[in-house]
PDB file of C-alpha atoms in Angstrom:
ATOM      1  CA  MET A   1     -50.277  86.175 -38.704  1.00  0.00           C
ATOM      2  CA  SER A   2     -48.395  82.996 -38.661  1.00  0.00           C
ATOM      3  CA  SER A   3     -45.297  84.732 -37.319  1.00  0.00           C
ATOM      4  CA  GLU A   4     -47.345  86.320 -34.536  1.00  0.00           C
ATOM      5  CA  ASN A   5     -48.791  82.922 -33.590  1.00  0.00           C
ATOM      6  CA  THR A   6     -45.344  81.408 -33.480  1.00  0.00           C
ATOM      7  CA  ALA A   7     -43.981  84.181 -31.257  1.00  0.00           C
ATOM      8  CA  HIS A   8     -47.021  83.912 -29.001  1.00  0.00           C
ATOM      9  CA  ARG A   9     -46.574  80.153 -28.656  1.00  0.00           C
ATOM     10  CA  LEU A  10     -42.856  80.529 -27.795  1.00  0.00           C
ATOM     11  CA  THR A  11     -43.646  82.941 -24.992  1.00  0.00           C
ATOM     12  CA  GLU A  12     -46.323  80.634 -23.568  1.00  0.00           C
ATOM     13  CA  GLN A  13     -44.088  77.540 -23.446  1.00  0.00           C
ATOM     14  CA  ALA A  14     -41.736  77.050 -20.482  1.00  0.00           C
ATOM     15  CA  VAL A  15     -38.166  77.377 -21.495  1.00  0.00           C
ATOM     16  CA  THR A  16     -35.586  75.255 -19.638  1.00  0.00           C
ATOM     17  CA  ILE A  17     -31.994  76.359 -19.701  1.00  0.00           C
ATOM     18  CA  HIS A  18     -29.224  73.911 -18.774  1.00  0.00           C
ATOM     19  CA  GLN A  19     -26.016  75.270 -17.363  1.00  0.00           C
ATOM     20  CA  PRO A  20     -22.850  73.118 -17.578  1.00  0.00           C
ATOM     21  CA  THR A  21     -21.311  72.087 -14.269  1.00  0.00           C
ATOM     22  CA  PRO A  22     -17.702  73.087 -13.912  1.00  0.00           C
ATOM     23  CA  LEU A  23     -15.068  70.348 -13.577  1.00  0.00           C
ATOM     24  CA  ALA A  24     -12.624  70.177 -10.718  1.00  0.00           C
ATOM     25  CA  PRO A  25      -9.302  71.771 -11.562  1.00  0.00           C
ATOM     26  CA  TYR A  26      -6.708  69.325 -12.882  1.00  0.00           C
ATOM     27  CA  SER A  27      -3.168  69.551 -11.619  1.00  0.00           C
ATOM     28  CA  ALA A  28      -0.918  68.634 -14.470  1.00  0.00           C
ATOM     29  CA  GLY A  29       2.094  66.523 -13.470  1.00  0.00           C
ATOM     30  CA  PRO A  30       5.196  65.823 -15.472  1.00  0.00           C
ATOM     31  CA  VAL A  31       4.411  63.857 -18.589  1.00  0.00           C
ATOM     32  CA  VAL A  32       6.661  60.862 -19.208  1.00  0.00           C
ATOM     33  CA  PRO A  33       6.318  59.093 -22.509  1.00  0.00           C
ATOM     34  CA  VAL A  34       5.515  55.447 -21.831  1.00  0.00           C
ATOM     35  CA  GLN A  35       5.433  52.750 -24.430  1.00  0.00           C
ATOM     36  CA  PRO A  36       2.038  51.005 -24.204  1.00  0.00           C
ATOM     37  CA  ALA A  37       2.168  47.323 -23.335  1.00  0.00           C
ATOM     38  CA  GLY A  38       2.061  45.103 -26.362  1.00  0.00           C
ATOM     39  CA  MET A  39       3.070  47.861 -28.790  1.00  0.00           C
ATOM     40  CA  PRO A  40       6.359  47.414 -30.603  1.00  0.00           C
ATOM     41  CA  SER A  41       8.913  50.161 -30.373  1.00  0.00           C
ATOM     42  CA  VAL A  42       9.366  52.714 -33.157  1.00  0.00           C
ATOM     43  CA  THR A  43      12.405  52.086 -35.341  1.00  0.00           C
ATOM     44  CA  SER A  44      14.125  54.509 -37.714  1.00  0.00           C
ATOM     45  CA  ILE A  45      16.253  53.372 -40.646  1.00  0.00           C
ATOM     46  CA  VAL A  46      18.566  55.630 -42.640  1.00  0.00           C
ATOM     47  CA  LEU A  47      18.747  54.622 -46.274  1.00  0.00           C
ATOM     48  CA  PRO A  48      22.012  54.974 -48.260  1.00  0.00           C
ATOM     49  CA  ASP A  49      20.644  57.974 -50.161  1.00  0.00           C
ATOM     50  CA  GLY A  50      19.998  59.823 -46.846  1.00  0.00           C
ATOM     51  CA  ARG A  51      16.276  59.339 -46.495  1.00  0.00           C
ATOM     52  CA  VAL A  52      15.008  58.300 -43.062  1.00  0.00           C
ATOM     53  CA  ILE A  53      12.184  55.808 -42.761  1.00  0.00           C
ATOM     54  CA  THR A  54      10.447  55.544 -39.371  1.00  0.00           C
ATOM     55  CA  GLY A  55       7.987  52.799 -38.450  1.00  0.00           C
ATOM     56  CA  TYR A  56       7.133  49.961 -36.147  1.00  0.00           C
ATOM     57  CA  ALA A  57       9.209  46.829 -36.132  1.00  0.00           C
ATOM     58  CA  ILE A  58       7.002  43.912 -37.098  1.00  0.00           C
ATOM     59  CA  ASP A  59       7.388  40.611 -35.312  1.00  0.00           C
ATOM     60  CA  HIS A  60       6.625  37.756 -37.635  1.00  0.00           C
ATOM     61  CA  ASN A  61       4.198  35.178 -36.298  1.00  0.00           C
ATOM     62  CA  ARG A  62       6.147  32.206 -35.066  1.00  0.00           C
ATOM     63  CA  PRO A  63       4.378  28.884 -34.748  1.00  0.00           C
ATOM     64  CA  GLU A  64       4.087  27.607 -31.190  1.00  0.00           C
ATOM     65  CA  PRO A  65       6.535  24.835 -30.417  1.00  0.00           C
ATOM     66  CA  LEU A  66       5.007  21.388 -30.467  1.00  0.00           C
ATOM     67  CA  ALA A  67       4.637  19.719 -27.112  1.00  0.00           C
ATOM     68  CA  ALA A  68       7.193  16.978 -26.668  1.00  0.00           C
ATOM     69  CA  LYS A  69       5.566  13.562 -26.847  1.00  0.00           C
ATOM     70  CA  PRO A  70       6.427  11.171 -24.026  1.00  0.00           C
ATOM     71  CA  LEU A  71       8.519   8.148 -24.934  1.00  0.00           C
ATOM     72  CA  VAL A  72       5.782   5.766 -23.819  1.00  0.00           C
ATOM     73  CA  SER A  73       2.101   6.449 -24.360  1.00  0.00           C
ATOM     74  CA  ARG A  74      -0.224   6.753 -21.381  1.00  0.00           C
ATOM     75  CA  THR A  75      -2.350   3.881 -22.726  1.00  0.00           C
ATOM     76  CA  ALA A  76       0.646   1.533 -22.784  1.00  0.00           C
ATOM     77  CA  VAL A  77       1.490   2.440 -19.202  1.00  0.00           C
ATOM     78  CA  ASN A  78      -2.101   1.761 -18.112  1.00  0.00           C
ATOM     79  CA  ILE A  79      -2.112  -1.618 -19.867  1.00  0.00           C
ATOM     80  CA  ALA A  80       1.198  -2.564 -18.230  1.00  0.00           C
ATOM     81  CA  LEU A  81      -0.043  -1.561 -14.775  1.00  0.00           C
ATOM     82  CA  GLY A  82      -3.243  -3.525 -15.360  1.00  0.00           C
ATOM     83  CA  GLY A  83      -1.185  -6.596 -16.291  1.00  0.00           C
ATOM     84  CA  ILE A  84       0.905  -6.268 -13.137  1.00  0.00           C
ATOM     85  CA  GLY A  85      -2.228  -5.959 -11.022  1.00  0.00           C
ATOM     86  CA  PHE A  86      -3.802  -8.972 -12.747  1.00  0.00           C
ATOM     87  CA  ALA A  87      -0.666 -11.037 -12.130  1.00  0.00           C
ATOM     88  CA  ALA A  88      -0.717 -10.069  -8.460  1.00  0.00           C
ATOM     89  CA  VAL A  89      -4.375 -11.066  -8.185  1.00  0.00           C
ATOM     90  CA  CYS A  90      -3.735 -14.372  -9.958  1.00  0.00           C
ATOM     91  CA  GLY A  91      -0.922 -15.156  -7.544  1.00  0.00           C
ATOM     92  CA  GLY A  92      -3.264 -14.416  -4.662  1.00  0.00           C
ATOM     93  CA  LEU A  93      -5.938 -16.651  -6.192  1.00  0.00           C
ATOM     94  CA  VAL A  94      -3.433 -19.492  -6.562  1.00  0.00           C
ATOM     95  CA  LEU A  95      -2.506 -19.095  -2.907  1.00  0.00           C
ATOM     96  CA  LEU A  96      -6.184 -18.958  -1.973  1.00  0.00           C
ATOM     97  CA  THR A  97      -6.987 -22.182  -3.841  1.00  0.00           C
ATOM     98  CA  THR A  98      -3.934 -23.834  -2.260  1.00  0.00           C
ATOM     99  CA  PHE A  99      -5.123 -22.728   1.167  1.00  0.00           C
ATOM    100  CA  ILE A 100      -8.632 -24.066   0.492  1.00  0.00           C
ATOM    101  CA  ALA A 101      -7.221 -27.422  -0.685  1.00  0.00           C
ATOM    102  CA  ALA A 102      -5.025 -27.673   2.430  1.00  0.00           C
ATOM    103  CA  LEU A 103      -7.989 -26.798   4.655  1.00  0.00           C
ATOM    104  CA  ALA A 104     -10.120 -29.482   2.948  1.00  0.00           C
ATOM    105  CA  ALA A 105      -7.341 -32.044   3.473  1.00  0.00           C
ATOM    106  CA  LEU A 106      -7.106 -31.054   7.160  1.00  0.00           C
ATOM    107  CA  VAL A 107     -10.868 -31.447   7.649  1.00  0.00           C
ATOM    108  CA  GLN A 108     -10.715 -34.849   5.919  1.00  0.00           C
ATOM    109  CA  GLN A 109      -7.867 -35.970   8.190  1.00  0.00           C
ATOM    110  CA  LEU A 110      -9.771 -34.771  11.281  1.00  0.00           C
ATOM    111  CA  ILE A 111     -12.858 -36.740  10.213  1.00  0.00           C
ATOM    112  CA  ILE A 112     -10.774 -39.894   9.681  1.00  0.00           C
ATOM    113  CA  LEU A 113      -9.057 -39.368  13.064  1.00  0.00           C
ATOM    114  CA  ALA A 114     -12.433 -38.923  14.800  1.00  0.00           C
ATOM    115  CA  ALA A 115     -13.741 -42.110  13.127  1.00  0.00           C
ATOM    116  CA  VAL A 116     -10.677 -44.081  14.207  1.00  0.00           C
ATOM    117  CA  ILE A 117     -10.862 -42.789  17.789  1.00  0.00           C
ATOM    118  CA  PHE A 118     -14.635 -43.300  18.051  1.00  0.00           C
ATOM    119  CA  GLY A 119     -14.368 -46.731  16.412  1.00  0.00           C
ATOM    120  CA  GLY A 120     -11.587 -47.669  18.801  1.00  0.00           C
ATOM    121  CA  TRP A 121     -13.652 -46.532  21.778  1.00  0.00           C
ATOM    122  CA  ILE A 122     -16.591 -48.656  20.610  1.00  0.00           C
ATOM    123  CA  ALA A 123     -14.292 -51.637  20.072  1.00  0.00           C
ATOM    124  CA  VAL A 124     -12.892 -51.239  23.577  1.00  0.00           C
ATOM    125  CA  GLN A 125     -16.421 -51.077  24.978  1.00  0.00           C
ATOM    126  CA  VAL A 126     -17.480 -54.238  23.171  1.00  0.00           C
ATOM    127  CA  LEU A 127     -14.337 -56.228  23.900  1.00  0.00           C
ATOM    128  CA  THR A 128     -14.252 -55.317  27.591  1.00  0.00           C
ATOM    129  CA  ALA A 129     -17.929 -56.141  28.066  1.00  0.00           C
ATOM    130  CA  GLY A 130     -17.015 -59.538  29.612  1.00  0.00           C
ATOM    131  CA  GLN A 131     -15.096 -57.899  32.421  1.00  0.00           C
ATOM    132  CA  SER A 132     -17.687 -56.828  34.921  1.00  0.00           C
ATOM    133  CA  LYS A 133     -17.162 -53.695  36.890  1.00  0.00           C
ATOM    134  CA  GLY A 134     -20.363 -53.849  38.864  1.00  0.00           C
ATOM    135  CA  GLY A 135     -22.690 -52.951  36.012  1.00  0.00           C
ATOM    136  CA  THR A 136     -25.234 -54.940  34.058  1.00  0.00           C
ATOM    137  CA  THR A 137     -23.672 -57.430  31.668  1.00  0.00           C
ATOM    138  CA  VAL A 138     -25.488 -58.447  28.524  1.00  0.00           C
ATOM    139  CA  ASN A 139     -24.233 -61.490  26.686  1.00  0.00           C
ATOM    140  CA  ILE A 140     -24.912 -60.840  23.015  1.00  0.00           C
ATOM    141  CA  ARG A 141     -23.774 -64.306  21.917  1.00  0.00           C
ATOM    142  CA  LYS A 142     -26.919 -65.968  23.218  1.00  0.00           C
ATOM    143  CA  ALA A 143     -29.234 -63.653  21.299  1.00  0.00           C
ATOM    144  CA  VAL A 144     -31.118 -65.068  18.332  1.00  0.00           C
ATOM    145  CA  PHE A 145     -31.477 -63.117  15.105  1.00  0.00           C
ATOM    146  CA  LYS A 146     -34.266 -64.262  12.820  1.00  0.00           C
ATOM    147  CA  ARG A 147     -34.989 -62.387   9.636  1.00  0.00           C
ATOM    148  CA  ASN A 148     -33.049 -59.339  10.769  1.00  0.00           C
ATOM    149  CA  HIS A 149     -35.086 -59.025  13.974  1.00  0.00           C
ATOM    150  CA  PHE A 150     -33.511 -59.198  17.382  1.00  0.00           C
ATOM    151  CA  GLN A 151     -35.267 -61.729  19.670  1.00  0.00           C
ATOM    152  CA  GLY A 152     -33.711 -61.534  23.100  1.00  0.00           C
TER     153      GLY A 152
END
């Protein structure tokens, strides 16, 4: 009975059949043996007794060459360039302070010149006060000063 049940179940279930899809025909061209990139070539050696040994030639690992060090380190070059720049700035600062000192001396000379000219103009005004040119003349010599107060 169990075999009948199994056969009955197989007939009731849907059976799906898969068919392979055919591939497109391949046109074979001439085959040229090509050595793959990175693979060493095959080498054969004949020993003195006549045996032939065939195998790959092995390249021994060679250490990479060390990079050549520059004669002068980059830090030393930077320090030297910084020193040159600092010297240039110091020279400019010396010139700047010299310029400021010269400008201060010029301003001082102009102030003294203005005082001399203005003082001379006042002196001329006072000393020529006696010569009347049609204006009001004030004789200061007759004024009386008592306790720093002018009484005219």
